Every structure is written in C-alpha cells, then in structure tokens.
Short mmCIF file of C-alpha atoms and ligand atoms in Angstrom, two decimals:
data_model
loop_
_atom_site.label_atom_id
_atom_site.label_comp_id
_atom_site.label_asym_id
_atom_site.label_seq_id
_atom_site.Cartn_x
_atom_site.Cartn_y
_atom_site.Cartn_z
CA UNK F 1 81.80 71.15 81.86
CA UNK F 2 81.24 71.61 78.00
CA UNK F 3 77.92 70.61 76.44
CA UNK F 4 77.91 66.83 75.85
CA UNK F 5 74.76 66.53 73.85
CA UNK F 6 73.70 68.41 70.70
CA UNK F 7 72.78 72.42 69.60
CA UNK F 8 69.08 72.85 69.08
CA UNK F 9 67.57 72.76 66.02
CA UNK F 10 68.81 76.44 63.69
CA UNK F 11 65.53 76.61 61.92
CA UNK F 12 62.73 74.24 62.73
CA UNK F 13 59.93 74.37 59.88
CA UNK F 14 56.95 75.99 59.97
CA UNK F 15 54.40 73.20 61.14
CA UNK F 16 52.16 71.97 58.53
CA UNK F 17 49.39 71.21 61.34
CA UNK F 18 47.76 74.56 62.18
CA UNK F 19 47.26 74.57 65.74
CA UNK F 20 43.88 75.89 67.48
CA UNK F 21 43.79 78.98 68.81
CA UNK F 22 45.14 79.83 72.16
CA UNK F 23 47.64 76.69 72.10
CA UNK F 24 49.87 75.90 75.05
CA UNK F 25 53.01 74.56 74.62
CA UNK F 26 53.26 73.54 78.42
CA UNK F 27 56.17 71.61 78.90
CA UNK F 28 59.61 74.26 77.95
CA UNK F 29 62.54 75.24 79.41
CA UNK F 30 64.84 78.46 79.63
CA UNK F 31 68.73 78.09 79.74
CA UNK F 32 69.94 80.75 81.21
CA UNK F 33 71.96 83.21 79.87
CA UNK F 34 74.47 82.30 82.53
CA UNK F 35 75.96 85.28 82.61
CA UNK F 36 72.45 86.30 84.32
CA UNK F 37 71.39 83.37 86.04
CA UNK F 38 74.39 81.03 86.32
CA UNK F 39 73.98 77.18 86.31
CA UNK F 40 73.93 75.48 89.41
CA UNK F 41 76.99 73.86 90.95
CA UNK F 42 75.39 70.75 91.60
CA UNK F 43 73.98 70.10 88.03
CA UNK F 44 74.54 67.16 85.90
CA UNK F 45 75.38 68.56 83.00
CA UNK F 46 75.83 71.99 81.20
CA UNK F 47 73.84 73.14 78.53
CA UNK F 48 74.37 75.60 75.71
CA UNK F 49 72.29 79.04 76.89
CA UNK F 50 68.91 79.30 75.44
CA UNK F 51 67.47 82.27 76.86
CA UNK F 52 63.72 83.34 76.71
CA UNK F 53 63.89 85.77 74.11
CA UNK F 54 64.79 82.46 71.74
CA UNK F 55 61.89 80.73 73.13
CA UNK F 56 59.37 83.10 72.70
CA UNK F 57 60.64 83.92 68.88
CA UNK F 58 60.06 79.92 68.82
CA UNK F 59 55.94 80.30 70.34
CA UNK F 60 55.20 82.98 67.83
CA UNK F 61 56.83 80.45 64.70
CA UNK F 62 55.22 77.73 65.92
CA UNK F 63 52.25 79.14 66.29
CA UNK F 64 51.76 78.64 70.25
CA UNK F 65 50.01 81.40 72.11
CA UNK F 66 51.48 80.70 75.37
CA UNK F 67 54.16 78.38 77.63
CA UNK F 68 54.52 76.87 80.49
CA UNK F 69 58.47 76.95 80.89
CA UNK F 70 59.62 74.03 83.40
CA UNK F 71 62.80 74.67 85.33
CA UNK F 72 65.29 72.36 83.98
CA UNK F 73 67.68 70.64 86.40
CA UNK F 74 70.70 72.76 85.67
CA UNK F 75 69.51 75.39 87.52
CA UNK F 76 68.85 73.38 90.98
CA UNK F 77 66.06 75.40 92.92
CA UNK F 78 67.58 78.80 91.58
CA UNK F 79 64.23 79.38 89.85
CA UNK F 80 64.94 83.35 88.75
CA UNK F 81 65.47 82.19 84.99
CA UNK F 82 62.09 80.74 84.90
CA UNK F 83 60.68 83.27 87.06
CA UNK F 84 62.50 86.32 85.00
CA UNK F 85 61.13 84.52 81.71
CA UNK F 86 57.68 84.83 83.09
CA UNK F 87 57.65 88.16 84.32
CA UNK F 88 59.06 89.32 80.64
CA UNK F 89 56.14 87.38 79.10
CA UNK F 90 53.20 87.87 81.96
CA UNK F 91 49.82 86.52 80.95
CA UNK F 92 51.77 84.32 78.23
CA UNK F 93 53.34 82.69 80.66
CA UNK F 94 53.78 80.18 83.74
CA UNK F 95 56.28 78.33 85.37
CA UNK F 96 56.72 74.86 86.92
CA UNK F 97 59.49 75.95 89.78
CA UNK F 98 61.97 73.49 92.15
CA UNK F 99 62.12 74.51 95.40
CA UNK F 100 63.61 72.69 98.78
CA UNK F 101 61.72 71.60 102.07
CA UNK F 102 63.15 74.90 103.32
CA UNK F 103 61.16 76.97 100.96
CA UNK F 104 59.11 79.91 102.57
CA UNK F 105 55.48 80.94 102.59
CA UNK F 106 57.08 84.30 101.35
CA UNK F 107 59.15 82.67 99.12
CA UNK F 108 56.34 80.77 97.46
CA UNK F 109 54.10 84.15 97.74
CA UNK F 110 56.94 85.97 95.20
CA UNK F 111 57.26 82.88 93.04
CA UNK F 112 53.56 82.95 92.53
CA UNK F 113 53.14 86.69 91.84
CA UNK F 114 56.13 85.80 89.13
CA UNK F 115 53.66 83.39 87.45
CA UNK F 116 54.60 80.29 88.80
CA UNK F 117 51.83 77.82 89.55
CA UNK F 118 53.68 74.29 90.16
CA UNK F 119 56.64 72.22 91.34
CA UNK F 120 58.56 69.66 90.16
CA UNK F 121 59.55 66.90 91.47
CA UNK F 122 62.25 64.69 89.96
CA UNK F 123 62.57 60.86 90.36
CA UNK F 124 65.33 60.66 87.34
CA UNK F 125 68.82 59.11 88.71
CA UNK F 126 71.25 61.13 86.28
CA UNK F 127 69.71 64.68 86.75
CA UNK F 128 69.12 64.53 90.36
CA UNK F 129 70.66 63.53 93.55
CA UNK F 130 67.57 61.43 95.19
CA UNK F 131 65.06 63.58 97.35
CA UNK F 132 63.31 61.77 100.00
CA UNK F 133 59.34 61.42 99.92
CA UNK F 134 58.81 63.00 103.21
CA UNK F 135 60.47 66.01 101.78
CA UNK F 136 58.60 66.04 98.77
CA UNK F 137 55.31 65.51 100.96
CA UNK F 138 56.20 68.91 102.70
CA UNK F 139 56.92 70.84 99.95
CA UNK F 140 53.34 69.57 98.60
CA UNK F 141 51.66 70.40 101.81
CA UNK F 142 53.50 74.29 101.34
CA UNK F 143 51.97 74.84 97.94
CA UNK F 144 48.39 73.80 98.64
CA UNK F 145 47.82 77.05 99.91
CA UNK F 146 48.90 78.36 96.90
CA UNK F 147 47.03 76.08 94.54
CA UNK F 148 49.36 74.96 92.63
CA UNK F 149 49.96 71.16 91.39
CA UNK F 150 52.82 69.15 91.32
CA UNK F 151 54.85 67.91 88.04
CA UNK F 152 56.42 64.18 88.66
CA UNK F 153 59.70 63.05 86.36
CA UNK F 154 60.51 59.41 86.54
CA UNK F 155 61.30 56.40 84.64
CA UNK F 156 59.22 53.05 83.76
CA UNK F 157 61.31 51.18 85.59
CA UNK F 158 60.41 53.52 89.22
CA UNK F 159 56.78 53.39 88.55
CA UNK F 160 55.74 50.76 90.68
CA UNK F 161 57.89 51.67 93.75
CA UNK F 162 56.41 55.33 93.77
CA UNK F 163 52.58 54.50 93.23
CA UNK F 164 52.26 54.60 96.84
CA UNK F 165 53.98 57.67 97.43
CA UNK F 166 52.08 59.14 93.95
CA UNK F 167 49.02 57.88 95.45
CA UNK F 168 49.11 59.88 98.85
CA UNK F 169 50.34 63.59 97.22
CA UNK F 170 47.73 65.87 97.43
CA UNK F 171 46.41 68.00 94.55
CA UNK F 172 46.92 67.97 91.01
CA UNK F 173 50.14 65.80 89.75
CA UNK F 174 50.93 65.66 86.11
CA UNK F 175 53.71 62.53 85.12
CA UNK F 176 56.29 64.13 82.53
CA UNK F 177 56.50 62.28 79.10
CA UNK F 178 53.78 59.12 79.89
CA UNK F 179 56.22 58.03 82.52
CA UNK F 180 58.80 57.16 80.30
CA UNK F 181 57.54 54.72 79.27
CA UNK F 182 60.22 51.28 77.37
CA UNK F 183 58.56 51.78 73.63
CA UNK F 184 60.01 48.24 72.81
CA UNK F 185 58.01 46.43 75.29
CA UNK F 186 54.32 47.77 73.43
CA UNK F 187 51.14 49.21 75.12
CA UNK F 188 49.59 46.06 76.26
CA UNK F 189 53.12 45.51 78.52
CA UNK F 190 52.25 45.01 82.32
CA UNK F 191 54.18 48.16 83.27
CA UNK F 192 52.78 50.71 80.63
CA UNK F 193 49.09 49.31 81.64
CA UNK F 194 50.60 49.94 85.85
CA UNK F 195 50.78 53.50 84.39
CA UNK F 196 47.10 53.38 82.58
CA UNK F 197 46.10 52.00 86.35
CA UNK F 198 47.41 54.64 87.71
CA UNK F 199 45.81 57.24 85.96
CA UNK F 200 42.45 55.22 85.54
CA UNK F 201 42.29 54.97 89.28
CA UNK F 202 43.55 58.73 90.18
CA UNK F 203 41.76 60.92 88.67
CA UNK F 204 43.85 63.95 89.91
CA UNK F 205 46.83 62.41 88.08
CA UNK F 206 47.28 63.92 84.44
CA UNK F 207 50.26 62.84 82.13
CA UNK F 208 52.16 65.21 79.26
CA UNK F 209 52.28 62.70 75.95
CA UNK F 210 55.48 64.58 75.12
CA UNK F 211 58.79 63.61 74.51
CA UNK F 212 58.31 61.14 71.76
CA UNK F 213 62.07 62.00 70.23
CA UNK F 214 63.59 60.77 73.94
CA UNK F 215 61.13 57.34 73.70
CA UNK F 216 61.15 56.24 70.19
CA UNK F 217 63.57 54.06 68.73
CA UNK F 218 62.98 54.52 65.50
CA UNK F 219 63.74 58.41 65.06
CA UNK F 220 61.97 60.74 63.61
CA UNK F 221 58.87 60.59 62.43
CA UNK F 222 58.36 58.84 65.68
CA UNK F 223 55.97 56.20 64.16
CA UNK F 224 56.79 53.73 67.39
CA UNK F 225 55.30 56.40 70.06
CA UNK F 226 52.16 56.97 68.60
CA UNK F 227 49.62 53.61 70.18
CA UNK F 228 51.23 54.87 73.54
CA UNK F 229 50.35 58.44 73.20
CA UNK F 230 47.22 58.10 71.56
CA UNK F 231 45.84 55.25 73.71
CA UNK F 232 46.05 58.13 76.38
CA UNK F 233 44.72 60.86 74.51
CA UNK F 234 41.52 58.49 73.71
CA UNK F 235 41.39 57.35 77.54
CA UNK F 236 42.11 60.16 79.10
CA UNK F 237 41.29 63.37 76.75
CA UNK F 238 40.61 65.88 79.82
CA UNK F 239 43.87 65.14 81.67
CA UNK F 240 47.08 65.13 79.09
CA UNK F 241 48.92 67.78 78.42
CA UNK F 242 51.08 68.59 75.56
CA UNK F 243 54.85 70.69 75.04
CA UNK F 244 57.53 70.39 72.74
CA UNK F 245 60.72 70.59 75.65
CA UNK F 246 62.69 72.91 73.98
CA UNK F 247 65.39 73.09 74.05
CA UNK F 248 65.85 69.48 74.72
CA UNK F 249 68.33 68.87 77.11
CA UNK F 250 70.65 65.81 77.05
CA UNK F 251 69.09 64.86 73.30
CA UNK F 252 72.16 62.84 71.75
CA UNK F 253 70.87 60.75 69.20
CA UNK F 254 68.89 63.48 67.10
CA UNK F 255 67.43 66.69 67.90
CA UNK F 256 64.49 67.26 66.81
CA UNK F 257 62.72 69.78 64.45
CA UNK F 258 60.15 71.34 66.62
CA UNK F 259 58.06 72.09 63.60
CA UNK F 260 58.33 68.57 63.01
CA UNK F 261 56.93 67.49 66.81
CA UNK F 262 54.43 69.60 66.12
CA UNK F 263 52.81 67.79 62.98
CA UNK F 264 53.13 65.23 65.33
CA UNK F 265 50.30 65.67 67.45
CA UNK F 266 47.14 65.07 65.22
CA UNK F 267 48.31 61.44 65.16
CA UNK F 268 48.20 61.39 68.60
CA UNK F 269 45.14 63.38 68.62
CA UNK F 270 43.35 62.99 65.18
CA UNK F 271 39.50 64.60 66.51
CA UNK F 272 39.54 68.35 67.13
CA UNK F 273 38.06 67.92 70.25
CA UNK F 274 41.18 66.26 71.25
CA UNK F 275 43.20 68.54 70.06
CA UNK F 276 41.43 71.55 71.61
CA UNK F 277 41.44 69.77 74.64
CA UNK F 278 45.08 68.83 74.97
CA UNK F 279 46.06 72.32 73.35
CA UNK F 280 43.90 74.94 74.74
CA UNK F 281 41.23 73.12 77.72
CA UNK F 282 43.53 71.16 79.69
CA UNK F 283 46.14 73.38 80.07
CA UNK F 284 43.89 76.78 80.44
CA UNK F 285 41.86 74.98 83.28
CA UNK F 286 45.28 73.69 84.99
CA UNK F 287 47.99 76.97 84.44
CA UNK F 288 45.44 79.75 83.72
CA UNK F 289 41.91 78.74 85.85
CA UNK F 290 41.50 82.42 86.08
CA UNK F 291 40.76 83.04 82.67
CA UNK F 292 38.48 80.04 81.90
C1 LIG B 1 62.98 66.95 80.07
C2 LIG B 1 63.95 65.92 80.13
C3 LIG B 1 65.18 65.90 80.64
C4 LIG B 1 65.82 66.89 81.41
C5 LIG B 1 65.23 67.75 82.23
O1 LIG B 1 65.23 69.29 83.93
C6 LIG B 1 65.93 68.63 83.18
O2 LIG B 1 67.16 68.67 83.19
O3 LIG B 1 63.93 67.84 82.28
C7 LIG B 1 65.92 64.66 80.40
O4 LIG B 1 67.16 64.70 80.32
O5 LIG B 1 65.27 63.61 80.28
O6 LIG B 1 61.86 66.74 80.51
O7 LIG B 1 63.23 68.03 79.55
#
C-alpha cells in the first residue's frame, strides 16, 4: 500500500504565539521507521515513516517541552514505536498505548516502566475493525491498577450510541478532537450540546480541542472551529487538553503548518490562565502527576 494522503509539512514556521513554559503537546504520533517497527498487517492505510527523532526536532522548534505520542492505528497493538520513542526521550515523554483483552499484568507493568500511562480506544469505522464494549471494559478494568486513563476516538454521528458505554468506564477518559464534532451544523446543534452534556455531567471525561485542520471547512486559518473549541476551553478550562497530531495521518485536503496550529490556540484560549491550563496544568496533573 503506498501513502494515499499527503507528506507533512518540510518546514512549519516558527509560531508567532510564544507558548508558556513547560508546554505539552499531548496528542502526537510516531511512524515507525518500518524497517524497525514494521506497520501492522491489519492497518488501514500506510503512512510515510516519521520517526521520533523528527518529532522531537519538531518539540524543540515549536517550542513544546514535552509529548504525549499516541499510537496511531497503523501499528495495531504493536506499541514498541511509541514505547521506543519514550524510552529515547524519558521524562519528556508519555505514551497513549493499544493493547487487546489479552494484554498481561506483565505486559502492562513493561509498558508502564516505558512511560506509557493510557489506552486508546478507537470507535472510528475506517481505521479500525469494531472492538466490542465488553472488551474495552476489560482492558479498562486491567489498567486501573496501573492508573492510567483511557483516550476515546469517535465520530459525532456515534456519540449518542456510546454515552452509555462512556458513562460506565472507569477512570479518567479524554474524547480525541471534541468528538468530531459536524462544524457545519454550529455549537448550539443538539448533538455538539449531547457532547457539552456529556462532559458537563462527567466530570472524569476531558476532551483534546485539537484537530481543527480535520473539522474545519474552511481551511486554514481555521476561523469555523474556533466557537466550538473555545466554548470548551471557557466551560471546561481544567479538563481539555491540547496537541498538534503530527504527523497527521490521512490529512488529504491540506496539511497543515504546525507553526501555524500553534498560533491557533490563543483564539481558542485568549486568558493566560487558559492557556497555562490547557498547556502545562491539565496535562502535567493527567501524564506527569508525579511531578506536580
Ligand atoms: C488522529 C486521527 C486519525 C488517525 C489516527 O491512529 C490513527 O490512525 O489517529 C484520523 O485519521 O482521523 O487522531 O490522529
């Protein structure tokens, strides 16, 4: 399978918003190399490798101090890319791992000495064959030991089937990109105000407000995201999350500057407080509650 979507960005700018210090970008991935950890046979599609030496010259540019690298579908639950990324960066680091039903308290014990501190599970039709819930509700009963929490990718359109199973998971779950939420249908729309429910009546749920190059349908500079993102940020300042997904997989329409994405957040968090919150707090207290 050849790439199908576009090359990352060459040179993204240097951001014009100076970001606070100790600034997580918590929502990354690593592509292989292959040639190290190969891509799994069951994948959906195949990216271009994008190894962590590239994404770590990318945290110092940017100005990040740390990541939290998510493993991206292409490697199924052969987490040693993420986990290998980690070790190489150690306190700089964690990682959001996939991991089957089968998974062992051993198994979980090595991930989490790598620097892992979190699952994902993964709701989304064309990256994943479907998992059922009661698997997913033993794989969160495995990590509680652990204390990790769980990361949750679906679309709009799924949100309302899995609020009951969302509802019942134990521990801390954090919805990728607002839920995915359908930009064209505005804030006020019954099923992005399901999704402010949600969170207004969970509060272990947190949300990322990332990904506004995969929701907008305007392009860049994203103007069309920003009342979804910030209504969050202003509701919910002590629960959301923030990452650019480098190196955006499947992006077809446009890839994004990252430098760009990043002079995108003080218009989805204008106050400082918000920013240090989103930035620094939120992710410190989640990823790194040992040095906070
Ligand atoms: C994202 C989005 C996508 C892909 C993955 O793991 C993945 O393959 O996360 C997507 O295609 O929407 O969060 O990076």
């Amino acid at each position: 399978m050849d790439p199908d979507w576009l090359v990352v960005h060459p040179n993204p700018k240097a951001p014009e918003f100076k970001l606070p210090a100790g600034a997580v970008d918590a929502h990354c991935h690593v592509f292989g190399p292959s040639a190290d950890f190969p891509y799994a046979p069951e994948r959906k599609y195949t990216p271009k490798d994008q190894g962590k030496d590239k994404l770590f010259a990318l945290r110092d540019h940017l100005g990040f101090a740390r990541n939290v690298i998510v493993q991206a579908t292409c490697h199924g639950k052969d987490n040693r890319a993420v986990m290998d990324a980690c070790r190489t960066a150690g306190d700089l680091a964690r990682g959001i791992a996939s991991v089957g039903a089968e998974v062992t308290e051993a198994e979980l014990a090595e991930m989490h000495a790598a620097g892992i501190r979190g699952v994902r599970f993964n709701f989304v039709k064309r990256l994943v064959e479907a998992t059922s819930p009661e698997v997913f509700q033993s794989i969160a009963q495995k990590i509680q030991p652990f204390g990790w929490s769980t990361v949750v990718y679906f679309e709009a359109a799924d949100l309302e089937r899995l609020v009951p199973f969302l509802t019942t998971l134990p521990g801390i779950i954090v919805v990728d990109h607002m839920g995915r939420p359908d930009i064209c249908k505005g804030v006020d729309h019954p099923d992005f105000q399901r999704f402010i429910t949600l969170m207004a009546d969970n509060p272990n749920i947190w949300t990322k407000v990332t990904c506004p190059e995969r929701l907008s349908l305007t392009g860049p500079p994203y103007a069309d995201v920003i009342p979804f993102a910030r209504s969050i940020v202003e509701r919910f300042p002590d629960r959301v999350l923030w990452g650019t997904d480098w190196p955006h997989p499947n992006m077809k329409s446009h890839m994004p500057d990252d430098g760009e994405l990043v002079d995108f957040i003080p218009q989805i968090a204008p106050t400082a407080e918000q920013q240090r919150k989103l930035l620094v707090d939120n992710p410190m207290r989640l990823y790194w509650p040992e040095s906070t």
